[in-house]
Tab-separated table of C-alpha atoms in Angstrom:
chain	number	residue	atom	x	y	z
A	134	MET	CA	17.490	109.600	-132.855
A	135	ALA	CA	19.352	107.433	-130.382
A	136	VAL	CA	19.405	108.497	-126.780
A	137	ALA	CA	22.508	107.328	-124.882
A	138	LEU	CA	21.344	105.855	-121.591
A	139	ALA	CA	23.589	105.117	-118.604
A	140	TRP	CA	22.855	101.413	-118.673
A	141	GLY	CA	26.470	100.271	-118.504
A	142	VAL	CA	28.459	97.055	-118.851
A	143	LEU	CA	27.692	93.506	-117.828
A	144	ALA	CA	30.550	91.761	-116.046
A	145	GLY	CA	32.451	88.964	-117.727
A	146	ALA	CA	32.083	85.323	-116.786
A	147	GLY	CA	33.337	84.073	-113.445
A	148	ARG	CA	36.709	82.618	-112.525
A	149	ALA	CA	37.891	79.872	-114.853
A	150	GLY	CA	38.214	76.371	-113.495
A	151	ALA	CA	41.616	75.566	-114.983
A	152	GLY	CA	44.644	75.751	-112.722
A	153	PRO	CA	47.550	78.132	-113.253
A	154	ALA	CA	49.270	77.434	-116.535
A	155	PRO	CA	52.948	76.484	-116.680
A	156	THR	CA	55.383	79.080	-117.872
A	157	ALA	CA	56.714	79.076	-121.426
A	158	ARG	CA	59.195	76.410	-122.491
A	159	ALA	CA	62.084	78.858	-122.255
A	160	ALA	CA	62.567	82.365	-121.001
A	161	PRO	CA	62.368	85.095	-123.643
A	162	ARG	CA	65.683	86.266	-125.061
A	163	TYR	CA	65.442	90.039	-125.419
A	164	LEU	CA	67.028	91.530	-128.516
A	165	GLU	CA	66.025	95.164	-128.235
A	166	ARG	CA	64.639	97.397	-125.548
A	167	SER	CA	63.603	101.048	-125.741
A	168	ALA	CA	61.347	103.590	-124.040
A	169	PRO	CA	59.438	105.617	-126.667
A	170	ALA	CA	57.866	107.671	-123.844
A	171	PRO	CA	57.819	107.763	-120.036
A	172	GLY	CA	55.714	104.838	-118.837
A	173	VAL	CA	55.892	103.054	-122.214
A	174	GLU	CA	58.480	100.343	-122.914
A	175	TYR	CA	59.055	98.439	-126.151
A	176	ARG	CA	60.865	95.096	-126.189
A	177	GLU	CA	61.667	92.622	-128.953
A	178	PHE	CA	62.431	89.017	-128.043
A	179	THR	CA	62.695	85.453	-129.325
A	180	LEU	CA	61.087	82.475	-127.640
A	181	ALA	CA	61.295	78.693	-128.145
A	182	THR	CA	57.861	77.166	-128.869
A	183	SER	CA	56.416	73.817	-129.913
A	184	HIS	CA	56.549	74.942	-133.553
A	185	GLY	CA	60.019	76.485	-133.542
A	186	THR	CA	61.251	79.916	-132.571
A	187	ALA	CA	58.826	82.819	-132.297
A	188	LEU	CA	59.792	86.472	-132.552
A	189	GLY	CA	57.741	88.722	-130.303
A	190	HIS	CA	57.179	92.457	-129.963
A	191	LEU	CA	55.956	93.694	-126.598
A	192	LEU	CA	54.642	97.032	-125.391
A	193	THR	CA	54.334	97.526	-121.640
A	194	VAL	CA	52.191	100.509	-120.707
A	195	ASP	CA	52.178	101.852	-117.142
A	196	LEU	CA	48.933	103.724	-116.533
A	197	ARG	CA	50.344	105.039	-113.246
A	198	GLU	CA	52.624	107.322	-115.249
A	199	PRO	CA	51.105	110.827	-115.493
A	200	GLY	CA	49.929	111.593	-118.993
A	201	VAL	CA	49.885	108.005	-120.273
A	202	SER	CA	46.544	106.764	-121.612
A	203	LEU	CA	44.986	104.222	-123.939
A	204	GLY	CA	42.262	104.769	-126.510
A	205	LEU	CA	40.400	103.243	-129.412
A	206	LEU	CA	41.886	103.719	-132.861
A	207	HIS	CA	39.302	103.506	-135.629
A	208	PRO	CA	38.570	104.932	-139.088
A	209	ASP	CA	35.805	107.462	-139.684
A	210	ALA	CA	33.153	104.728	-140.044
A	211	VAL	CA	32.423	101.446	-138.234
A	212	ALA	CA	32.136	99.606	-141.558
A	213	SER	CA	35.563	100.601	-142.872
A	214	ARG	CA	39.210	99.721	-142.403
A	215	SER	CA	42.542	101.498	-142.164
A	216	ARG	CA	46.160	100.571	-141.458
A	217	VAL	CA	47.251	100.699	-137.828
A	218	SER	CA	50.189	102.937	-138.745
A	219	ASP	CA	47.855	105.432	-140.452
A	220	MET	CA	45.386	105.473	-137.550
A	221	ALA	CA	48.262	105.910	-135.089
A	222	ALA	CA	49.720	108.776	-137.120
A	223	GLU	CA	46.360	110.546	-137.414
A	224	ARG	CA	45.861	110.422	-133.649
A	225	ALA	CA	49.526	111.104	-132.793
A	226	ALA	CA	49.741	107.852	-130.852
A	227	VAL	CA	53.102	106.918	-129.351
A	228	ALA	CA	52.433	103.244	-130.080
A	229	ALA	CA	49.596	100.992	-131.204
A	230	VAL	CA	48.491	97.428	-131.968
A	231	ASN	CA	45.661	96.009	-134.038
A	232	GLY	CA	42.394	95.097	-132.342
A	233	ASP	CA	39.331	92.921	-132.838
A	234	PHE	CA	38.520	90.225	-135.395
A	235	PHE	CA	36.345	91.523	-138.212
A	236	HIS	CA	34.097	90.782	-141.190
A	237	ILE	CA	36.956	90.218	-143.598
A	238	THR	CA	35.278	88.086	-146.272
A	239	GLU	CA	31.859	86.903	-147.433
A	240	THR	CA	32.487	83.738	-149.439
A	241	GLN	CA	29.442	81.969	-147.967
A	242	HIS	CA	26.987	84.411	-149.567
A	243	PRO	CA	27.987	85.231	-153.167
A	244	GLY	CA	27.086	88.753	-154.173
A	245	VAL	CA	26.950	90.012	-150.581
A	246	GLU	CA	29.607	92.569	-149.700
A	247	ALA	CA	31.985	92.190	-146.761
A	248	THR	CA	31.605	95.233	-144.521
A	249	GLY	CA	34.969	95.273	-142.720
A	250	ALA	CA	33.171	95.901	-139.410
A	251	ALA	CA	34.501	94.434	-136.166
A	252	VAL	CA	32.953	91.416	-134.438
A	253	GLY	CA	32.611	92.854	-130.941
A	254	PRO	CA	31.649	96.147	-129.315
A	255	GLU	CA	33.540	99.403	-129.707
A	256	VAL	CA	33.587	102.193	-127.133
A	257	SER	CA	35.425	105.436	-127.823
A	258	ALA	CA	35.577	108.383	-125.417
A	259	GLY	CA	32.818	106.716	-123.391
A	260	GLN	CA	30.448	106.431	-126.371
A	261	LEU	CA	29.210	103.115	-127.781
A	262	LEU	CA	29.952	102.972	-131.537
A	263	LYS	CA	28.695	99.439	-132.163
A	264	SER	CA	27.590	96.294	-130.356
A	265	ALA	CA	28.501	92.619	-130.820
A	266	VAL	CA	27.247	90.223	-133.482
A	267	PRO	CA	25.690	86.895	-132.374
A	268	GLN	CA	28.196	84.274	-131.238
A	269	GLY	CA	27.819	82.060	-134.322
A	270	GLN	CA	28.494	85.008	-136.639
A	271	ARG	CA	32.000	85.694	-135.361
A	272	PHE	CA	35.295	85.414	-137.255
A	273	GLY	CA	38.558	84.046	-135.837
A	274	PRO	CA	39.713	80.817	-134.161
A	275	ALA	CA	37.485	78.814	-131.833
A	276	PRO	CA	37.275	80.634	-128.482
A	277	PRO	CA	37.182	78.917	-125.076
A	278	PRO	CA	33.760	77.754	-123.813
A	279	GLY	CA	31.892	80.409	-121.866
A	280	THR	CA	33.369	83.338	-123.745
A	281	SER	CA	31.262	85.665	-125.871
A	282	THR	CA	31.450	88.098	-128.758
A	283	GLU	CA	30.404	90.662	-126.126
A	284	ASP	CA	33.712	90.257	-124.222
A	285	VAL	CA	35.949	93.323	-124.346
A	286	VAL	CA	39.227	94.697	-123.051
A	287	GLY	CA	39.519	98.369	-122.227
A	288	VAL	CA	40.170	101.082	-119.681
A	289	GLY	CA	37.618	102.675	-117.387
A	290	THR	CA	37.237	106.355	-116.652
A	291	ASP	CA	39.204	105.585	-113.470
A	292	ARG	CA	42.257	104.735	-115.650
A	293	ILE	CA	42.072	101.075	-114.605
A	294	ALA	CA	42.320	98.478	-117.378
A	295	ARG	CA	39.981	95.496	-117.197
A	296	VAL	CA	38.144	92.797	-119.119
A	297	GLY	CA	34.351	93.078	-119.242
A	298	ARG	CA	31.269	92.136	-121.190
A	299	LEU	CA	29.231	94.719	-123.099
A	300	THR	CA	25.633	93.770	-123.828
A	301	LEU	CA	23.404	96.063	-125.831
A	302	GLN	CA	20.181	97.100	-124.107
A	303	GLY	CA	17.775	99.047	-126.290
A	304	THR	CA	14.307	99.484	-127.703
A	305	VAL	CA	12.547	100.631	-130.860
A	306	THR	CA	9.296	102.506	-130.261
A	307	ALA	CA	6.675	103.392	-132.865
A	308	GLU	CA	3.997	105.743	-131.566
A	309	GLY	CA	0.718	103.847	-131.228
A	310	ARG	CA	2.334	100.513	-132.139
A	311	GLY	CA	4.305	99.707	-129.011
A	312	THR	CA	7.945	98.906	-128.301
A	313	ARG	CA	10.233	96.140	-129.512
A	314	PRO	CA	13.729	95.187	-128.341
A	315	LEU	CA	16.712	96.480	-130.304
A	316	ARG	CA	18.944	93.548	-131.329
A	317	GLY	CA	21.850	95.347	-132.910
A	318	LEU	CA	23.695	98.636	-133.319
A	319	ASN	CA	25.925	99.161	-136.366
A	320	GLN	CA	26.541	95.402	-136.725
A	321	TYR	CA	27.269	93.331	-139.818
A	322	ALA	CA	24.894	90.648	-138.489
A	323	VAL	CA	21.576	91.066	-136.642
A	324	ALA	CA	20.032	88.345	-134.471
A	325	VAL	CA	17.310	86.158	-136.014
A	326	ASP	CA	13.833	87.787	-135.702
A	327	GLY	CA	15.561	91.004	-134.635
A	328	ILE	CA	15.768	94.665	-135.556
A	329	GLY	CA	19.133	96.398	-135.888
A	330	ALA	CA	19.775	100.138	-135.966
A	331	TYR	CA	22.330	101.876	-138.190
A	332	THR	CA	23.481	105.435	-137.617
A	333	SER	CA	25.709	107.832	-139.531
A	334	GLY	CA	28.602	106.166	-137.695
A	335	TRP	CA	28.104	102.987	-139.728
A	336	GLY	CA	29.276	104.637	-142.944
A	337	GLY	CA	28.156	103.851	-146.477
A	338	ALA	CA	28.661	100.068	-146.574
A	339	SER	CA	25.838	97.775	-147.651
A	340	ARG	CA	23.457	96.590	-144.923
A	341	VAL	CA	22.402	93.433	-146.807
A	342	ARG	CA	24.743	91.220	-144.739
A	343	ALA	CA	22.738	92.082	-141.591
A	344	ALA	CA	20.169	89.409	-142.499
A	345	CYS	CA	22.571	86.644	-143.618
A	346	GLY	CA	23.519	83.654	-141.515
A	347	VAL	CA	21.853	82.785	-138.212
A	348	ASP	CA	22.812	83.203	-134.561
A	349	THR	CA	24.577	79.828	-134.479
A	350	SER	CA	26.036	79.720	-138.009
A	351	ARG	CA	27.718	82.389	-140.093
A	352	SER	CA	27.337	80.337	-143.289
A	353	ALA	CA	23.573	79.777	-143.103
A	354	PRO	CA	21.626	81.303	-146.032
A	355	CYS	CA	20.460	84.899	-146.026
A	356	SER	CA	16.950	85.449	-144.711
A	357	ALA	CA	14.149	85.523	-147.284
A	358	GLU	CA	12.186	87.948	-145.119
A	359	THR	CA	13.743	91.397	-144.643
A	360	TYR	CA	12.573	94.996	-144.383
A	361	GLU	CA	14.283	98.349	-143.968
A	362	VAL	CA	12.918	101.649	-142.692
A	363	THR	CA	14.731	104.988	-142.848
A	364	VAL	CA	13.765	107.485	-140.142
A	365	ARG	CA	14.611	111.142	-140.689
A	366	ALA	CA	14.044	113.783	-138.005
A	367	GLY	CA	12.062	111.204	-136.009
A	368	LEU	CA	9.605	110.301	-138.813
A	369	VAL	CA	9.530	107.364	-141.226
A	370	ALA	CA	10.887	108.734	-144.505
A	371	ARG	CA	11.538	105.606	-146.589
A	372	ARG	CA	10.493	101.951	-146.698
A	373	ALA	CA	12.199	99.141	-148.613
A	374	VAL	CA	11.974	95.349	-148.830
A	375	THR	CA	15.739	94.937	-149.210
A	376	PRO	CA	18.396	96.581	-146.991
A	377	GLY	CA	20.278	99.315	-148.812
A	378	LYS	CA	23.647	101.032	-148.758
A	379	GLY	CA	25.118	104.524	-148.789
A	380	PRO	CA	25.856	107.181	-146.136
A	381	ILE	CA	23.251	107.852	-143.461
A	382	PRO	CA	22.674	111.559	-142.679
A	383	GLU	CA	23.303	112.836	-139.170
A	384	ASP	CA	19.595	113.530	-138.618
A	385	SER	CA	18.580	110.012	-139.669
A	386	PHE	CA	18.870	106.369	-138.718
A	387	VAL	CA	18.018	103.130	-140.499
A	388	LEU	CA	16.234	100.109	-139.013
A	389	VAL	CA	16.841	96.700	-140.602
A	390	GLY	CA	14.574	93.817	-139.613
A	391	ARG	CA	14.633	90.113	-140.391
A	392	GLU	CA	11.843	87.538	-139.924
A	393	ALA	CA	9.638	88.772	-137.051
A	394	GLY	CA	11.566	92.034	-136.980
A	395	ALA	CA	10.882	92.561	-140.679
A	396	ARG	CA	7.171	91.938	-140.185
A	397	ALA	CA	7.066	94.547	-137.440
A	398	LEU	CA	8.841	97.165	-139.567
A	399	ARG	CA	6.555	96.466	-142.510
A	400	GLU	CA	3.622	97.784	-140.450
A	401	LEU	CA	5.154	101.270	-140.223
A	402	ARG	CA	3.812	103.954	-142.528
A	403	LEU	CA	5.459	107.020	-144.017
A	404	GLY	CA	5.400	109.960	-141.623
A	405	GLU	CA	4.900	107.861	-138.469
A	406	PRO	CA	7.023	108.849	-135.433
A	407	VAL	CA	9.707	106.278	-134.528
A	408	ARG	CA	12.582	106.446	-132.078
A	409	PHE	CA	15.171	104.074	-130.707
A	410	GLU	CA	17.048	104.169	-127.435
A	411	TYR	CA	20.103	102.217	-126.404
A	412	GLY	CA	22.764	101.903	-123.772
A	413	LEU	CA	24.793	99.418	-121.747
A	414	ARG	CA	24.135	97.850	-118.373
A	415	GLU	CA	27.155	97.335	-116.144
A	416	THR	CA	28.006	95.966	-112.740
A	417	HIS	CA	31.474	97.516	-112.595
A	418	ARG	CA	31.862	101.248	-112.163
A	419	PRO	CA	33.116	103.571	-113.435
A	420	PRO	CA	32.235	102.770	-117.066
A	421	PHE	CA	34.668	102.075	-119.875
A	422	ALA	CA	36.285	105.103	-121.445
A	423	PHE	CA	37.434	102.883	-124.298
A	424	ALA	CA	36.930	99.217	-125.154
A	425	LEU	CA	37.104	96.797	-128.066
A	426	GLY	CA	36.289	93.136	-128.582
A	427	GLY	CA	38.419	90.017	-128.156
A	428	PHE	CA	38.057	86.680	-126.372
A	429	PRO	CA	39.616	85.941	-122.959
A	430	ILE	CA	42.228	83.184	-122.649
A	431	VAL	CA	43.392	83.944	-119.069
A	432	ARG	CA	41.277	85.149	-116.174
A	433	ASP	CA	42.519	85.827	-112.621
A	434	ARG	CA	45.879	84.208	-113.493
A	435	HIS	CA	44.087	81.010	-114.524
A	436	ARG	CA	44.313	79.766	-118.087
A	437	LEU	CA	40.847	79.062	-119.464
A	438	ASP	CA	39.814	75.524	-120.367
A	439	GLY	CA	39.545	74.596	-124.028
A	440	LEU	CA	42.485	76.586	-125.427
A	441	ASP	CA	43.873	75.097	-128.656
A	442	PRO	CA	47.241	73.454	-127.806
A	443	LEU	CA	48.096	72.437	-131.381
A	444	THR	CA	47.662	75.244	-133.927
A	445	GLY	CA	50.543	77.683	-134.065
A	446	ALA	CA	49.852	81.111	-135.542
A	447	VAL	CA	50.886	84.743	-135.533
A	448	ARG	CA	48.970	86.330	-132.628
A	449	THR	CA	48.086	89.638	-131.000
A	450	ALA	CA	47.111	89.747	-127.318
A	451	ALA	CA	46.389	92.258	-124.562
A	452	GLY	CA	47.220	91.395	-120.962
A	453	ILE	CA	46.410	93.249	-117.753
A	454	GLY	CA	48.569	93.234	-114.612
A	455	GLU	CA	49.197	95.116	-111.387
A	456	GLY	CA	45.517	95.513	-110.604
A	457	GLY	CA	44.770	97.092	-113.971
A	458	ARG	CA	47.665	99.561	-113.867
A	459	LEU	CA	49.883	97.733	-116.381
A	460	LEU	CA	48.921	96.688	-119.883
A	461	TYR	CA	50.945	94.207	-121.926
A	462	LEU	CA	50.387	94.437	-125.703
A	463	LEU	CA	52.022	91.507	-127.490
A	464	VAL	CA	52.327	91.025	-131.257
A	465	LEU	CA	54.146	88.116	-132.884
A	466	ASP	CA	56.244	88.569	-135.981
A	467	GLY	CA	55.021	87.214	-139.308
A	468	GLU	CA	58.396	86.994	-141.033
A	469	MET	CA	58.732	83.585	-142.736
A	470	THR	CA	61.310	82.276	-140.245
A	471	TYR	CA	58.990	82.890	-137.279
A	472	ARG	CA	55.549	82.543	-138.868
A	473	ALA	CA	54.664	79.283	-137.015
A	474	GLY	CA	54.016	81.479	-133.988
A	475	LEU	CA	52.287	80.277	-130.819
A	476	THR	CA	49.309	78.106	-129.996
A	477	LEU	CA	46.597	79.751	-127.901
A	478	SER	CA	47.733	77.618	-124.978
A	479	GLU	CA	51.325	78.819	-125.379
A	480	LEU	CA	50.167	82.407	-125.787
A	481	ALA	CA	48.426	82.172	-122.420
A	482	ASP	CA	51.627	80.775	-120.877
A	483	VAL	CA	53.748	83.594	-122.274
A	484	MET	CA	51.398	86.305	-121.046
A	485	LEU	CA	51.227	84.727	-117.600
A	486	ALA	CA	55.032	84.607	-117.477
A	487	LEU	CA	55.151	88.309	-118.338
A	488	GLY	CA	52.963	89.082	-115.322
A	489	ALA	CA	49.465	89.369	-116.809
A	490	ASP	CA	46.508	88.395	-114.620
A	491	ASP	CA	43.894	88.643	-117.403
A	492	VAL	CA	44.538	88.146	-121.109
A	493	VAL	CA	42.430	88.690	-124.225
A	494	ASN	CA	43.299	87.251	-127.623
A	495	LEU	CA	42.901	89.772	-130.445
A	496	ASP	CA	42.951	89.363	-134.223
A	497	GLY	CA	46.087	87.682	-135.517
A	498	GLY	CA	47.606	86.379	-138.733
A	499	GLY	CA	47.930	89.080	-141.374
A	500	SER	CA	46.245	91.599	-139.062
A	501	SER	CA	48.907	91.408	-136.338
A	502	THR	CA	50.636	94.791	-136.299
A	503	LEU	CA	52.647	96.697	-133.711
A	504	VAL	CA	53.555	100.329	-134.313
A	505	VAL	CA	55.951	102.525	-132.348
A	506	ARG	CA	56.594	106.180	-133.083
A	507	ASP	CA	60.206	106.806	-134.040
A	508	ALA	CA	61.846	109.244	-131.615
A	509	ASP	CA	63.907	110.954	-134.324
A	510	SER	CA	61.467	111.215	-137.243
A	511	GLY	CA	58.254	111.230	-135.240
A	512	ARG	CA	56.746	108.711	-137.685
A	513	ALA	CA	54.611	105.732	-136.660
A	514	THR	CA	56.788	102.765	-137.676
A	515	VAL	CA	55.649	99.148	-137.961
A	516	ARG	CA	58.063	97.074	-135.861
A	517	ASN	CA	56.905	93.564	-136.785
A	518	HIS	CA	56.744	91.946	-140.221
A	519	PRO	CA	53.065	91.430	-141.130
A	520	SER	CA	52.585	87.837	-142.289
A	521	GLY	CA	50.850	88.951	-145.491
A	522	GLY	CA	53.948	90.847	-146.561
A	523	THR	CA	52.273	94.222	-146.145
A	524	GLU	CA	50.218	95.967	-143.481
A	525	ARG	CA	46.561	94.887	-143.552
A	526	PRO	CA	43.813	97.489	-143.072
A	527	VAL	CA	41.772	96.685	-139.941
A	528	PRO	CA	38.645	98.192	-138.300
A	529	ASN	CA	40.201	99.188	-134.991
A	530	GLY	CA	43.204	99.084	-132.699
A	531	ILE	CA	44.546	100.073	-129.292
A	532	GLY	CA	46.426	103.365	-129.253
A	533	VAL	CA	48.926	104.441	-126.592
A	534	PHE	CA	49.007	108.181	-125.948
A	535	THR	CA	51.115	110.526	-123.851
A	536	ARG	CA	51.006	114.178	-122.999
A	537	PRO	CA	53.526	116.258	-121.093
A	538	ALA	CA	53.085	115.952	-117.344
A	539	PRO	CA	51.816	119.187	-115.770
A	540	GLU	CA	54.578	121.374	-114.433
A	541	THR	CA	54.866	121.589	-110.681
A	542	THR	CA	55.522	124.893	-109.007
A	543	THR	CA	57.284	125.515	-105.753
A	544	ASP	CA	56.703	128.581	-103.656
A	545	ARG	CA	59.993	130.335	-103.106
A	546	PRO	CA	60.685	132.225	-99.901
């Protein structure tokens, strides 16, 4: 079974070359303001944009407040989806927003199931749940040059929020046959010639999509050369030409290979010992306590080059300020009057005006959802109007949590 190694996180790309972006066309006009918990503020506002008026919903989270924390919201399996409000309610989150782009459809490969799995990495409670698909296999709008599906936003074990880059480092070893690099962990797409590993955390979704498309194109045909090996209790227990589906037991893992990776797996025989090891290499310490994928649009208060200045859309974004102590979670409203939204360029401007130094664009459109727990009923309530008319199930989100601050005692004379 997998052995978690302390390999860590690779840093994100360097400082962007673009100069500081101008502020938004007009200052936000705040309509509502509330504090669902100490250190957590919710604001609703309107803003003039190039496409009309946008309605925004903003959570500001102060990690300096005792008891305030952020964490990954996700369903029971990587390849599954749930509504943000349901995930927030299950975890008793004070507030939440949707997260990464995901494998929402599979029109390019008829007969192949969409998995619902996220594009980028997921880290929960310090544990890697999945790694990133190849760049050409991503969903979502065109990202700025130099960004990667491995880019993440999250919070370290030091309670400092930051943007980073999570690159899988791993190996597959068959006794007497040598070691090969691991090219995926619980991903809907595995790199060409690679081997991907699937654990019980993947869920029961089909693994056929792992060998469709290529590293530079999501729509390329599925590979004609695949092989799958199931390893139970460290020994090869099943071999198959085509990737399968169904739950993976806790004592097992599945290896899916394509092209050269498939040829390597085909050599394995029933009963042979096989293991895989994985982890993350990082230059910034301490490691992420939680992280999810998204592409940067602002770095070090500089707007990245190549941001789309024309296409307005409903957006979700996460911004970091005050040296990683403040997090700005912005969701635009999808109600018909405001659905034109913001361009990526305008989104960067707005987040800069709010005080963010680094900004990551998250999944938008029908996925954009902001939830705040109602103080009276205690229910997780969706504050924006999802553009699809109803809340869309998504693979992950950012949850805001609080706990009572520890009581202080004073010695009395």
